[in-house]
PDB file of C-alpha atoms and ligand atoms in Angstrom:
ATOM      1  CA  UNK A   1      -8.330 -12.287 -12.778  1.00 94.00           C
ATOM      2  CA  UNK A   2     -11.666  -9.869 -12.776  1.00 97.00           C
ATOM      3  CA  UNK A   3     -13.029  -9.675  -9.145  1.00 97.00           C
ATOM      4  CA  UNK A   4     -15.749  -8.373  -6.942  1.00 98.00           C
ATOM      5  CA  UNK A   5     -15.785  -8.921  -3.698  1.00 98.00           C
ATOM      6  CA  UNK A   6     -19.079  -8.561  -1.862  1.00 97.00           C
ATOM      7  CA  UNK A   7     -19.761  -8.073   1.774  1.00 96.00           C
ATOM      8  CA  UNK A   8     -22.074  -6.352   4.333  1.00 95.00           C
ATOM      9  CA  UNK A   9     -20.188  -3.313   5.816  1.00 92.00           C
ATOM     10  CA  UNK A  10     -17.356  -4.529   8.280  1.00 88.00           C
ATOM     11  CA  UNK A  11     -17.414  -8.285   6.460  1.00 92.00           C
ATOM     12  CA  UNK A  12     -13.541  -7.741   5.598  1.00 91.00           C
ATOM     13  CA  UNK A  13     -13.670  -7.508   1.943  1.00 93.00           C
ATOM     14  CA  UNK A  14     -11.220  -4.616   2.352  1.00 92.00           C
ATOM     15  CA  UNK A  15      -8.640  -7.240   4.060  1.00 91.00           C
ATOM     16  CA  UNK A  16      -9.416  -9.819   1.417  1.00 96.00           C
ATOM     17  CA  UNK A  17      -9.469  -7.639  -1.547  1.00 96.00           C
ATOM     18  CA  UNK A  18      -5.970  -5.947  -0.713  1.00 94.00           C
ATOM     19  CA  UNK A  19      -4.332  -9.299   0.194  1.00 95.00           C
ATOM     20  CA  UNK A  20      -5.920 -10.554  -3.611  1.00 96.00           C
ATOM     21  CA  UNK A  21      -4.859  -7.666  -5.363  1.00 96.00           C
ATOM     22  CA  UNK A  22      -1.622  -8.364  -4.297  1.00 96.00           C
ATOM     23  CA  UNK A  23      -1.619 -12.014  -4.955  1.00 95.00           C
ATOM     24  CA  UNK A  24      -2.820 -11.842  -8.249  1.00 95.00           C
ATOM     25  CA  UNK A  25      -1.041  -8.581  -9.046  1.00 96.00           C
ATOM     26  CA  UNK A  26      -4.493  -6.522 -10.258  1.00 96.00           C
ATOM     27  CA  UNK A  27      -5.379  -2.902  -8.927  1.00 97.00           C
ATOM     28  CA  UNK A  28      -7.923  -2.855  -6.075  1.00 97.00           C
ATOM     29  CA  UNK A  29     -10.813  -0.503  -7.240  1.00 97.00           C
ATOM     30  CA  UNK A  30     -12.428   0.583  -3.678  1.00 96.00           C
ATOM     31  CA  UNK A  31     -15.016   2.672  -4.446  1.00 96.00           C
ATOM     32  CA  UNK A  32     -15.499   4.022  -0.560  1.00 94.00           C
ATOM     33  CA  UNK A  33     -11.946   4.948  -0.618  1.00 93.00           C
ATOM     34  CA  UNK A  34     -12.066   7.005  -3.461  1.00 95.00           C
ATOM     35  CA  UNK A  35     -14.686   8.862  -2.778  1.00 96.00           C
ATOM     36  CA  UNK A  36     -13.464   9.529   1.312  1.00 92.00           C
ATOM     37  CA  UNK A  37     -10.120  10.878  -0.839  1.00 93.00           C
ATOM     38  CA  UNK A  38     -12.468  13.418  -2.438  1.00 95.00           C
ATOM     39  CA  UNK A  39     -14.207  14.207   0.734  1.00 94.00           C
ATOM     40  CA  UNK A  40     -10.830  14.820   1.845  1.00 91.00           C
ATOM     41  CA  UNK A  41      -9.524  16.903  -0.645  1.00 94.00           C
ATOM     42  CA  UNK A  42     -13.365  18.689  -0.743  1.00 95.00           C
ATOM     43  CA  UNK A  43     -12.947  18.326  -4.760  1.00 95.00           C
ATOM     44  CA  UNK A  44     -16.845  18.591  -6.453  1.00 94.00           C
ATOM     45  CA  UNK A  45     -17.192  14.760  -5.975  1.00 93.00           C
ATOM     46  CA  UNK A  46     -16.444  14.859  -2.722  1.00 94.00           C
ATOM     47  CA  UNK A  47     -19.029  17.763  -1.842  1.00 94.00           C
ATOM     48  CA  UNK A  48     -21.844  16.041  -3.700  1.00 94.00           C
ATOM     49  CA  UNK A  49     -21.202  11.960  -1.612  1.00 95.00           C
ATOM     50  CA  UNK A  50     -20.504  13.559   1.763  1.00 94.00           C
ATOM     51  CA  UNK A  51     -23.481  13.867   3.084  1.00 92.00           C
ATOM     52  CA  UNK A  52     -24.837  10.556   1.768  1.00 94.00           C
ATOM     53  CA  UNK A  53     -21.663   8.381   3.122  1.00 93.00           C
ATOM     54  CA  UNK A  54     -21.870  10.301   6.684  1.00 89.00           C
ATOM     55  CA  UNK A  55     -25.520   9.133   7.062  1.00 89.00           C
ATOM     56  CA  UNK A  56     -24.808   5.887   5.905  1.00 91.00           C
ATOM     57  CA  UNK A  57     -26.809   6.355   3.071  1.00 93.00           C
ATOM     58  CA  UNK A  58     -25.754   5.092  -0.605  1.00 96.00           C
ATOM     59  CA  UNK A  59     -24.210   7.614  -3.123  1.00 97.00           C
ATOM     60  CA  UNK A  60     -26.062   7.693  -5.763  1.00 97.00           C
ATOM     61  CA  UNK A  61     -25.811   5.465  -8.802  1.00 97.00           C
ATOM     62  CA  UNK A  62     -24.424   7.743 -12.056  1.00 97.00           C
ATOM     63  CA  UNK A  63     -21.907   9.164  -9.628  1.00 96.00           C
ATOM     64  CA  UNK A  64     -20.661   5.779  -8.801  1.00 97.00           C
ATOM     65  CA  UNK A  65     -21.172   4.578 -12.554  1.00 97.00           C
ATOM     66  CA  UNK A  66     -18.810   7.270 -14.182  1.00 95.00           C
ATOM     67  CA  UNK A  67     -16.503   6.830 -11.022  1.00 95.00           C
ATOM     68  CA  UNK A  68     -15.917   2.905 -12.398  1.00 96.00           C
ATOM     69  CA  UNK A  69     -16.225   3.619 -15.671  1.00 95.00           C
ATOM     70  CA  UNK A  70     -13.402   6.487 -15.866  1.00 94.00           C
ATOM     71  CA  UNK A  71     -11.153   3.986 -13.381  1.00 94.00           C
ATOM     72  CA  UNK A  72     -11.018   0.998 -15.515  1.00 93.00           C
ATOM     73  CA  UNK A  73     -10.327   3.522 -18.985  1.00 92.00           C
ATOM     74  CA  UNK A  74      -7.050   3.787 -16.636  1.00 94.00           C
ATOM     75  CA  UNK A  75      -4.361   1.261 -18.060  1.00 93.00           C
ATOM     76  CA  UNK A  76      -3.902  -0.248 -14.845  1.00 94.00           C
ATOM     77  CA  UNK A  77      -7.025  -2.414 -14.875  1.00 94.00           C
ATOM     78  CA  UNK A  78      -6.895  -3.977 -18.254  1.00 91.00           C
ATOM     79  CA  UNK A  79      -5.286  -6.938 -17.230  1.00 88.00           C
ATOM     80  CA  UNK A  80      -7.603  -7.157 -14.260  1.00 95.00           C
ATOM     81  CA  UNK A  81      -8.711  -5.915 -10.820  1.00 97.00           C
ATOM     82  CA  UNK A  82     -10.545  -6.947  -7.615  1.00 98.00           C
ATOM     83  CA  UNK A  83     -13.884  -4.545  -7.247  1.00 98.00           C
ATOM     84  CA  UNK A  84     -14.252  -3.602  -3.706  1.00 97.00           C
ATOM     85  CA  UNK A  85     -17.781  -1.848  -2.603  1.00 97.00           C
ATOM     86  CA  UNK A  86     -18.777  -2.168  -6.217  1.00 98.00           C
ATOM     87  CA  UNK A  87     -21.813  -2.887  -7.685  1.00 98.00           C
ATOM     88  CA  UNK A  88     -23.987  -2.453  -4.353  1.00 98.00           C
ATOM     89  CA  UNK A  89     -27.040  -1.947  -6.609  1.00 98.00           C
ATOM     90  CA  UNK A  90     -28.394  -3.610  -9.112  1.00 98.00           C
ATOM     91  CA  UNK A  91     -28.454  -0.368 -11.603  1.00 98.00           C
ATOM     92  CA  UNK A  92     -24.582  -0.212 -10.621  1.00 98.00           C
ATOM     93  CA  UNK A  93     -24.627  -4.153 -11.767  1.00 98.00           C
ATOM     94  CA  UNK A  94     -26.142  -4.093 -15.023  1.00 98.00           C
ATOM     95  CA  UNK A  95     -23.740  -0.678 -15.653  1.00 97.00           C
ATOM     96  CA  UNK A  96     -20.914  -2.986 -14.772  1.00 97.00           C
ATOM     97  CA  UNK A  97     -22.163  -6.041 -17.330  1.00 97.00           C
ATOM     98  CA  UNK A  98     -22.347  -3.219 -20.040  1.00 97.00           C
ATOM     99  CA  UNK A  99     -19.045  -1.951 -19.245  1.00 95.00           C
ATOM    100  CA  UNK A 100     -17.553  -5.286 -19.413  1.00 95.00           C
ATOM    101  CA  UNK A 101     -19.404  -6.319 -22.418  1.00 96.00           C
ATOM    102  CA  UNK A 102     -17.919  -3.129 -24.302  1.00 93.00           C
ATOM    103  CA  UNK A 103     -14.357  -4.277 -23.446  1.00 91.00           C
ATOM    104  CA  UNK A 104     -15.374  -8.144 -24.707  1.00 93.00           C
ATOM    105  CA  UNK A 105     -13.994  -9.219 -20.732  1.00 94.00           C
ATOM    106  CA  UNK A 106     -15.822 -11.518 -18.244  1.00 94.00           C
ATOM    107  CA  UNK A 107     -15.793 -11.869 -14.342  1.00 96.00           C
ATOM    108  CA  UNK A 108     -14.164 -14.715 -13.282  1.00 96.00           C
ATOM    109  CA  UNK A 109     -16.062 -14.774  -9.654  1.00 97.00           C
ATOM    110  CA  UNK A 110     -17.755 -12.458  -7.328  1.00 98.00           C
ATOM    111  CA  UNK A 111     -16.449 -13.492  -3.466  1.00 98.00           C
ATOM    112  CA  UNK A 112     -19.451 -13.446  -1.408  1.00 98.00           C
ATOM    113  CA  UNK A 113     -18.188 -12.946   2.264  1.00 97.00           C
ATOM    114  CA  UNK A 114     -21.198 -14.385   4.399  1.00 97.00           C
ATOM    115  CA  UNK A 115     -21.232 -12.422   7.854  1.00 95.00           C
ATOM    116  CA  UNK A 116     -24.361 -12.369  10.571  1.00 92.00           C
ATOM    117  CA  UNK A 117     -25.641  -8.867  11.503  1.00 88.00           C
ATOM    118  CA  UNK A 118     -24.219  -9.386  15.235  1.00 88.00           C
ATOM    119  CA  UNK A 119     -20.620  -9.824  14.398  1.00 90.00           C
ATOM    120  CA  UNK A 120     -20.742  -6.814  11.527  1.00 91.00           C
ATOM    121  CA  UNK A 121     -21.932  -4.398  14.722  1.00 88.00           C
ATOM    122  CA  UNK A 122     -19.197  -5.648  17.120  1.00 87.00           C
ATOM    123  CA  UNK A 123     -16.480  -5.325  13.795  1.00 88.00           C
ATOM    124  CA  UNK A 124     -17.429  -2.010  13.212  1.00 90.00           C
ATOM    125  CA  UNK A 125     -17.463  -0.122  16.837  1.00 89.00           C
ATOM    126  CA  UNK A 126     -14.118  -1.687  17.069  1.00 91.00           C
ATOM    127  CA  UNK A 127     -12.549  -0.622  13.664  1.00 91.00           C
ATOM    128  CA  UNK A 128     -10.140   1.925  13.034  1.00 94.00           C
ATOM    129  CA  UNK A 129      -8.476   3.049   9.930  1.00 94.00           C
ATOM    130  CA  UNK A 130      -5.605   5.226   9.065  1.00 95.00           C
ATOM    131  CA  UNK A 131      -6.408   8.614   8.461  1.00 92.00           C
ATOM    132  CA  UNK A 132      -3.026   8.879   5.923  1.00 92.00           C
ATOM    133  CA  UNK A 133      -3.053   5.603   4.408  1.00 91.00           C
ATOM    134  CA  UNK A 134      -6.430   3.716   4.923  1.00 89.00           C
ATOM    135  CA  UNK A 135      -5.458   0.816   6.446  1.00 90.00           C
ATOM    136  CA  UNK A 136      -7.653  -0.697   9.051  1.00 90.00           C
ATOM    137  CA  UNK A 137      -7.063  -2.156  12.431  1.00 93.00           C
ATOM    138  CA  UNK A 138      -9.512  -4.211  14.798  1.00 92.00           C
ATOM    139  CA  UNK A 139      -9.037  -3.439  17.915  1.00 92.00           C
ATOM    140  CA  UNK A 140      -9.295  -6.582  19.315  1.00 91.00           C
ATOM    141  CA  UNK A 141      -8.154  -9.166  16.307  1.00 87.00           C
ATOM    142  CA  UNK A 142      -6.080  -6.751  14.360  1.00 90.00           C
ATOM    143  CA  UNK A 143      -4.317  -4.227  17.042  1.00 95.00           C
ATOM    144  CA  UNK A 144      -1.871  -2.061  15.603  1.00 97.00           C
ATOM    145  CA  UNK A 145       1.667  -2.683  17.496  1.00 97.00           C
ATOM    146  CA  UNK A 146       1.598   0.888  18.838  1.00 96.00           C
ATOM    147  CA  UNK A 147      -1.937   2.009  20.034  1.00 96.00           C
ATOM    148  CA  UNK A 148      -3.586   4.682  17.941  1.00 96.00           C
ATOM    149  CA  UNK A 149      -0.695   4.925  15.605  1.00 97.00           C
ATOM    150  CA  UNK A 150      -0.589   2.939  12.016  1.00 97.00           C
ATOM    151  CA  UNK A 151       1.993   0.449  11.566  1.00 97.00           C
ATOM    152  CA  UNK A 152       2.384   0.697   7.844  1.00 95.00           C
ATOM    153  CA  UNK A 153       2.763   4.631   7.749  1.00 97.00           C
ATOM    154  CA  UNK A 154       3.169   6.184  11.044  1.00 97.00           C
ATOM    155  CA  UNK A 155      -0.042   7.953  10.859  1.00 97.00           C
ATOM    156  CA  UNK A 156      -3.328   8.521  13.240  1.00 97.00           C
ATOM    157  CA  UNK A 157      -5.903   6.129  13.529  1.00 97.00           C
ATOM    158  CA  UNK A 158      -9.048   7.058  14.050  1.00 95.00           C
ATOM    159  CA  UNK A 159     -12.732   6.115  13.873  1.00 92.00           C
ATOM    160  CA  UNK A 160     -14.339   6.607  10.661  1.00 88.00           C
ATOM    161  CA  UNK A 161     -17.374   8.707  11.514  1.00 85.00           C
ATOM    162  CA  UNK A 162     -19.861   6.088   9.901  1.00 87.00           C
ATOM    163  CA  UNK A 163     -18.972   3.736  11.888  1.00 88.00           C
ATOM    164  CA  UNK A 164     -20.856   5.613  15.074  1.00 85.00           C
ATOM    165  CA  UNK A 165     -24.141   3.376  15.799  1.00 84.00           C
ATOM    166  CA  UNK A 166     -26.947   5.316  13.733  1.00 84.00           C
ATOM    167  CA  UNK A 167     -25.124   5.121  10.707  1.00 88.00           C
ATOM    168  CA  UNK A 168     -23.514   1.728  11.343  1.00 90.00           C
ATOM    169  CA  UNK A 169     -27.550   1.007  11.307  1.00 90.00           C
ATOM    170  CA  UNK A 170     -28.229   2.457   8.264  1.00 92.00           C
ATOM    171  CA  UNK A 171     -25.843   0.980   6.066  1.00 91.00           C
ATOM    172  CA  UNK A 172     -27.194  -1.784   7.399  1.00 93.00           C
ATOM    173  CA  UNK A 173     -30.401  -1.264   5.894  1.00 94.00           C
ATOM    174  CA  UNK A 174     -29.210   0.221   2.480  1.00 95.00           C
ATOM    175  CA  UNK A 175     -27.276  -3.275   2.051  1.00 95.00           C
ATOM    176  CA  UNK A 176     -30.346  -5.312   2.951  1.00 95.00           C
ATOM    177  CA  UNK A 177     -32.407  -3.690   0.657  1.00 97.00           C
ATOM    178  CA  UNK A 178     -30.116  -2.474  -1.872  1.00 97.00           C
ATOM    179  CA  UNK A 179     -27.129  -4.536  -2.109  1.00 97.00           C
ATOM    180  CA  UNK A 180     -28.044  -7.930  -0.870  1.00 96.00           C
ATOM    181  CA  UNK A 181     -30.619  -8.813  -4.159  1.00 97.00           C
ATOM    182  CA  UNK A 182     -27.039  -8.892  -5.962  1.00 98.00           C
ATOM    183  CA  UNK A 183     -26.289 -12.305  -4.327  1.00 98.00           C
ATOM    184  CA  UNK A 184     -29.643 -13.831  -6.912  1.00 98.00           C
ATOM    185  CA  UNK A 185     -28.176 -11.823  -9.764  1.00 98.00           C
ATOM    186  CA  UNK A 186     -23.931 -13.389  -9.760  1.00 98.00           C
ATOM    187  CA  UNK A 187     -26.232 -16.481  -8.521  1.00 97.00           C
ATOM    188  CA  UNK A 188     -27.634 -16.654 -11.959  1.00 97.00           C
ATOM    189  CA  UNK A 189     -24.668 -16.080 -13.546  1.00 96.00           C
ATOM    190  CA  UNK A 190     -22.942 -18.771 -11.775  1.00 96.00           C
ATOM    191  CA  UNK A 191     -19.828 -16.827 -10.668  1.00 97.00           C
ATOM    192  CA  UNK A 192     -20.882 -16.210  -6.966  1.00 98.00           C
ATOM    193  CA  UNK A 193     -18.655 -17.786  -4.719  1.00 98.00           C
ATOM    194  CA  UNK A 194     -19.921 -17.956  -0.847  1.00 98.00           C
ATOM    195  CA  UNK A 195     -17.454 -17.878   1.647  1.00 97.00           C
ATOM    196  CA  UNK A 196     -17.854 -17.597   5.742  1.00 97.00           C
ATOM    197  CA  UNK A 197     -16.906 -14.701   6.239  1.00 96.00           C
ATOM    198  CA  UNK A 198     -17.192 -14.789   9.769  1.00 94.00           C
ATOM    199  CA  UNK A 199     -13.853 -16.988  10.516  1.00 93.00           C
ATOM    200  CA  UNK A 200     -10.365 -15.710  11.436  1.00 90.00           C
ATOM    201  CA  UNK A 201      -8.973 -13.774   8.734  1.00 90.00           C
ATOM    202  CA  UNK A 202      -6.377 -16.471   7.681  1.00 93.00           C
ATOM    203  CA  UNK A 203      -9.196 -18.950   7.527  1.00 96.00           C
ATOM    204  CA  UNK A 204     -11.382 -16.307   5.267  1.00 96.00           C
ATOM    205  CA  UNK A 205      -8.050 -16.447   3.114  1.00 96.00           C
ATOM    206  CA  UNK A 206      -8.116 -19.781   2.868  1.00 97.00           C
ATOM    207  CA  UNK A 207     -11.264 -20.547   1.873  1.00 98.00           C
ATOM    208  CA  UNK A 208     -11.476 -17.951  -0.945  1.00 97.00           C
ATOM    209  CA  UNK A 209      -8.173 -19.470  -2.254  1.00 96.00           C
ATOM    210  CA  UNK A 210     -10.054 -23.118  -2.407  1.00 97.00           C
ATOM    211  CA  UNK A 211     -13.257 -21.832  -3.362  1.00 97.00           C
ATOM    212  CA  UNK A 212     -10.880 -19.782  -6.507  1.00 96.00           C
ATOM    213  CA  UNK A 213      -9.004 -22.636  -7.459  1.00 94.00           C
ATOM    214  CA  UNK A 214     -12.094 -24.899  -7.623  1.00 94.00           C
ATOM    215  CA  UNK A 215     -13.767 -22.727  -9.675  1.00 91.00           C
ATOM    216  CA  UNK A 216     -11.278 -22.368 -12.382  1.00 84.00           C
TER     217      UNK A 216
HETATM  218  P1  AMP B   1     -17.104   1.144   1.909  1.00 50.45           P
HETATM  219  O1  AMP B   1     -15.854   1.961   2.160  1.00 50.45           O
HETATM  220  O2  AMP B   1     -17.059   0.443   1.008  1.00 50.45           O
HETATM  221  O3  AMP B   1     -17.688   0.881   3.645  1.00 50.45           O
HETATM  222  O4  AMP B   1     -18.372   2.685   1.899  1.00 50.45           O
HETATM  223  C1  AMP B   1     -18.243   3.889   2.315  1.00 50.45           C
HETATM  224  C2  AMP B   1     -19.253   4.508   1.643  1.00 50.45           C
HETATM  225  O5  AMP B   1     -19.140   5.205   0.217  1.00 50.45           O
HETATM  226  C3  AMP B   1     -20.816   3.728   1.793  1.00 50.45           C
HETATM  227  O6  AMP B   1     -21.166   3.690   3.073  1.00 50.45           O
HETATM  228  C4  AMP B   1     -21.765   4.835   0.837  1.00 50.45           C
HETATM  229  O7  AMP B   1     -21.936   6.209   1.288  1.00 50.45           O
HETATM  230  C5  AMP B   1     -20.421   5.239  -0.308  1.00 50.45           C
HETATM  231  N1  AMP B   1     -20.302   4.261  -1.461  1.00 50.45           N
HETATM  232  C6  AMP B   1     -18.991   3.421  -1.463  1.00 50.45           C
HETATM  233  N2  AMP B   1     -19.187   2.785  -2.814  1.00 50.45           N
HETATM  234  C7  AMP B   1     -20.504   2.742  -3.722  1.00 50.45           C
HETATM  235  C8  AMP B   1     -21.156   2.495  -4.013  1.00 50.45           C
HETATM  236  N3  AMP B   1     -20.578   1.714  -5.182  1.00 50.45           N
HETATM  237  N4  AMP B   1     -22.517   2.741  -4.725  1.00 50.45           N
HETATM  238  C9  AMP B   1     -22.849   3.642  -3.615  1.00 50.45           C
HETATM  239  N5  AMP B   1     -22.348   4.712  -2.068  1.00 50.45           N
HETATM  240  C10 AMP B   1     -20.912   3.724  -2.197  1.00 50.45           C
END
């Protein structure tokens, strides 16, 4: 399976990508996580990406395309993948097409989680993430068993710096100007599966499963 999951920030792509990764036994390639790790390690990539990320802006295309090119070269991506957070611009989508052509493989589907802006703002402001493993929680709909502690690794739960109000606004602007045009791009290729992402997590899961089965 070669999948892309596309959604506005806070649209639930991480949650669904992680589940699909288990279900199809394919790696979840999460560019936001790769970047956050680089920032934490203080690598050159992290230094280059940090200010874009904390202000809610997109990291430049050349950097992102290079990350994906390197990640695709790893053995676990040969049998498939789910891209979570990439592509986010038309330039990235065209570069991805080129990479897939070079490998003579095709995308199976682009899963688009459609979520209204009001729902996103609420979800992001109530989101908490594990500072160790990156697992995500929502204070109301997916709370941890113990307040402030990650269920899977006991790490500390924190609010991401880009989940602050000003950064959320900027991320939403970037999404509508740079990422939304991808919907038409993939619609034209006949691979876009639109899912109502405002439903509960389990309903979104079954809607994705049905759409994927029907598309095959
Ligand atoms: P995410 O965890 O997917 O919300 O990503 C967090 C931040 O990482 C984004 O707000 C961007 O600053 C950066 N980022 C992640 N993926 C990309 C991408 N494909 N292109 C540009 N910036 C990205």
